[in-house]
Amino acid sequence: MIWTLLLIVPALLLALPGLALLLQVLGARRLARAAAAAPAQPTTWADGPAVDGTVAVLIPAHDEAAGIERTLRQVRAQLRPGDRLLVVADNCSDDTAAIARAAGAEVTERVDRERRGKGWALDHGRNVLRDEARQAPDRAPAWLVILDADCTLQPGCLPRLVRRCAQLGLPVQARYLLHAPDERLKSRVSAFAVRLKNRVRPLGMQALGLPCGLYGSGMALPFALAAQAPLASGHIAEDMQLGLHLAQQGLAPQFCDEAVVDSVLAANAEGAGTQRTRWEHGHLSLLLREGPGMLWRAATAGRWRALGMIADLLIPPLVLTLALQLAGLAALGLLTLAGAPAWIAGLAAVGVAGWVIAVLLARQWFAADLLGWRDLAYAPLYIAGKLPLYLRFLSGRRSGWIRTRRD
């Protein structure tokens, strides 16, 4: 009896991620269908409810001379007169600062070879805006939007994003998608994984009445909140860390599917490897180092919606979750042969089935343009190819920031 009770806990832990993913996919489908049937959201500031106060767009940029002009042109086209566009040229060795100034942006340059990374650049830019606001209150922005230097804004992105932020008075995350740079199967599978993580899952959380995380670009915050937020971080998953911190303060981010920000995955092998390693190792680092404490503090403070969001973000990455589920199922299967109740292994098997069904439904409803059914036959090879990345986390995890090579 005691052994049975002890085995229920790991069986539940193995089952819950797959079932949670399935619930998110079903919820996302419901909201996506409702949105498709509803009238289109306004794409300009004049077509919707007015937003009081100016907007400041903050863009951290490290050696982004090749593409930042296009991004700045798109941002300026969606700003109102009086809104601000600030670029932080962070430890640049190219013409990023000069190009940004020529494109009409305000520019602040930062040089600090020790404290490198996006979090430090955001902190520097936020401090510039905050210090100016203290000296000249009429220049204080009401809303802060954070964008990457290589992103593309879809029509109406900024008005929709800032309106949602103003309506809720909370941080808001846009739909931030990374597209495949080519037609290779590995690229398309990576783009599918990002779509599942950055759109389907947060949309499913919204359907459940729960907040979402922050994904690095397309983030809007009330400036009064941003002025106090802990942005100075060298963590390689600084966006996820910030979202979790805000959730613990009762200010969990909300999702805005109507505001769309796009970018492209790294095309070369080195850049793609750096990108995946940064995301996965950063996620696992937060999960192991800060996850249990965050869950405990949210539970003891009675912040149940934040608790759901923290629990979701602390589920291991998709492929690692499946690998752990399969390993756990195999172990429970062996214990069943040794006399343990078969229903315990069956509980873990339900989690695996939930994961598989959720992925198949997500492909059908949200990614049919990326993957055909025959492509899924190569999924085991993709999964096997990612396992060394997790083994490297155990032997020597990536902790310092390294820019993704995109050329």
PDB file of N, CA and C in Angstrom, residues 201 212-215 240 243-244 283 287 308-316:
ATOM      1  N   ARG A 201       0.216  27.753 -26.792  1.00  0.00           N
ATOM      2  CA  ARG A 201       0.146  27.574 -25.343  1.00  0.00           C
ATOM      3  C   ARG A 201      -0.345  28.837 -24.619  1.00  0.00           C
ATOM      4  N   CYS A 212       0.176  34.571 -19.114  1.00  0.00           N
ATOM      5  CA  CYS A 212       1.206  33.898 -19.918  1.00  0.00           C
ATOM      6  C   CYS A 212       2.572  34.430 -19.518  1.00  0.00           C
ATOM      7  N   GLY A 213       3.615  33.964 -20.188  1.00  0.00           N
ATOM      8  CA  GLY A 213       4.961  34.452 -19.935  1.00  0.00           C
ATOM      9  C   GLY A 213       5.316  35.598 -20.866  1.00  0.00           C
ATOM     10  N   LEU A 214       6.569  36.016 -20.791  1.00  0.00           N
ATOM     11  CA  LEU A 214       7.115  37.009 -21.711  1.00  0.00           C
ATOM     12  C   LEU A 214       8.131  36.311 -22.597  1.00  0.00           C
ATOM     13  N   TYR A 215       8.160  36.689 -23.891  1.00  0.00           N
ATOM     14  CA  TYR A 215       8.946  35.939 -24.863  1.00  0.00           C
ATOM     15  C   TYR A 215      10.043  36.754 -25.534  1.00  0.00           C
ATOM     16  N   MET A 240      11.880  35.390 -19.689  1.00  0.00           N
ATOM     17  CA  MET A 240      11.123  34.451 -18.878  1.00  0.00           C
ATOM     18  C   MET A 240      11.267  34.794 -17.392  1.00  0.00           C
ATOM     19  N   GLY A 243       9.044  37.788 -16.586  1.00  0.00           N
ATOM     20  CA  GLY A 243       7.636  37.418 -16.505  1.00  0.00           C
ATOM     21  C   GLY A 243       7.294  36.710 -15.208  1.00  0.00           C
ATOM     22  N   LEU A 244       8.179  35.812 -14.773  1.00  0.00           N
ATOM     23  CA  LEU A 244       7.950  35.097 -13.522  1.00  0.00           C
ATOM     24  C   LEU A 244       8.009  36.039 -12.326  1.00  0.00           C
ATOM     25  N   HIS A 283      15.781  28.090 -19.893  1.00  0.00           N
ATOM     26  CA  HIS A 283      14.542  27.543 -19.344  1.00  0.00           C
ATOM     27  C   HIS A 283      14.835  26.561 -18.212  1.00  0.00           C
ATOM     28  N   LEU A 287      14.030  26.737 -14.175  1.00  0.00           N
ATOM     29  CA  LEU A 287      13.198  25.680 -13.610  1.00  0.00           C
ATOM     30  C   LEU A 287      13.849  25.092 -12.361  1.00  0.00           C
ATOM     31  N   GLY A 308      -0.705  29.108 -11.632  1.00  0.00           N
ATOM     32  CA  GLY A 308      -0.903  28.342 -12.853  1.00  0.00           C
ATOM     33  C   GLY A 308       0.067  28.737 -13.942  1.00  0.00           C
ATOM     34  N   MET A 309       0.329  30.041 -14.059  1.00  0.00           N
ATOM     35  CA  MET A 309       1.263  30.523 -15.079  1.00  0.00           C
ATOM     36  C   MET A 309       2.690  30.062 -14.774  1.00  0.00           C
ATOM     37  N   ILE A 310       3.096  30.135 -13.501  1.00  0.00           N
ATOM     38  CA  ILE A 310       4.444  29.703 -13.114  1.00  0.00           C
ATOM     39  C   ILE A 310       4.605  28.209 -13.352  1.00  0.00           C
ATOM     40  N   ALA A 311       3.599  27.437 -12.968  1.00  0.00           N
ATOM     41  CA  ALA A 311       3.669  25.989 -13.178  1.00  0.00           C
ATOM     42  C   ALA A 311       3.807  25.654 -14.659  1.00  0.00           C
ATOM     43  N   ASP A 312       3.090  26.385 -15.516  1.00  0.00           N
ATOM     44  CA  ASP A 312       3.179  26.129 -16.960  1.00  0.00           C
ATOM     45  C   ASP A 312       4.572  26.453 -17.497  1.00  0.00           C
ATOM     46  N   LEU A 313       5.126  27.594 -17.106  1.00  0.00           N
ATOM     47  CA  LEU A 313       6.439  27.978 -17.615  1.00  0.00           C
ATOM     48  C   LEU A 313       7.542  27.072 -17.093  1.00  0.00           C
ATOM     49  N   LEU A 314       7.308  26.430 -15.965  1.00  0.00           N
ATOM     50  CA  LEU A 314       8.332  25.576 -15.392  1.00  0.00           C
ATOM     51  C   LEU A 314       8.222  24.125 -15.838  1.00  0.00           C
ATOM     52  N   ILE A 315       7.258  23.823 -16.705  1.00  0.00           N
ATOM     53  CA  ILE A 315       7.264  22.508 -17.353  1.00  0.00           C
ATOM     54  C   ILE A 315       8.468  22.459 -18.287  1.00  0.00           C
ATOM     55  N   PRO A 316       9.243  21.384 -18.286  1.00  0.00           N
ATOM     56  CA  PRO A 316      10.434  21.317 -19.146  1.00  0.00           C
ATOM     57  C   PRO A 316      10.090  21.522 -20.616  1.00  0.00           C
TER      58      PRO A 316
END
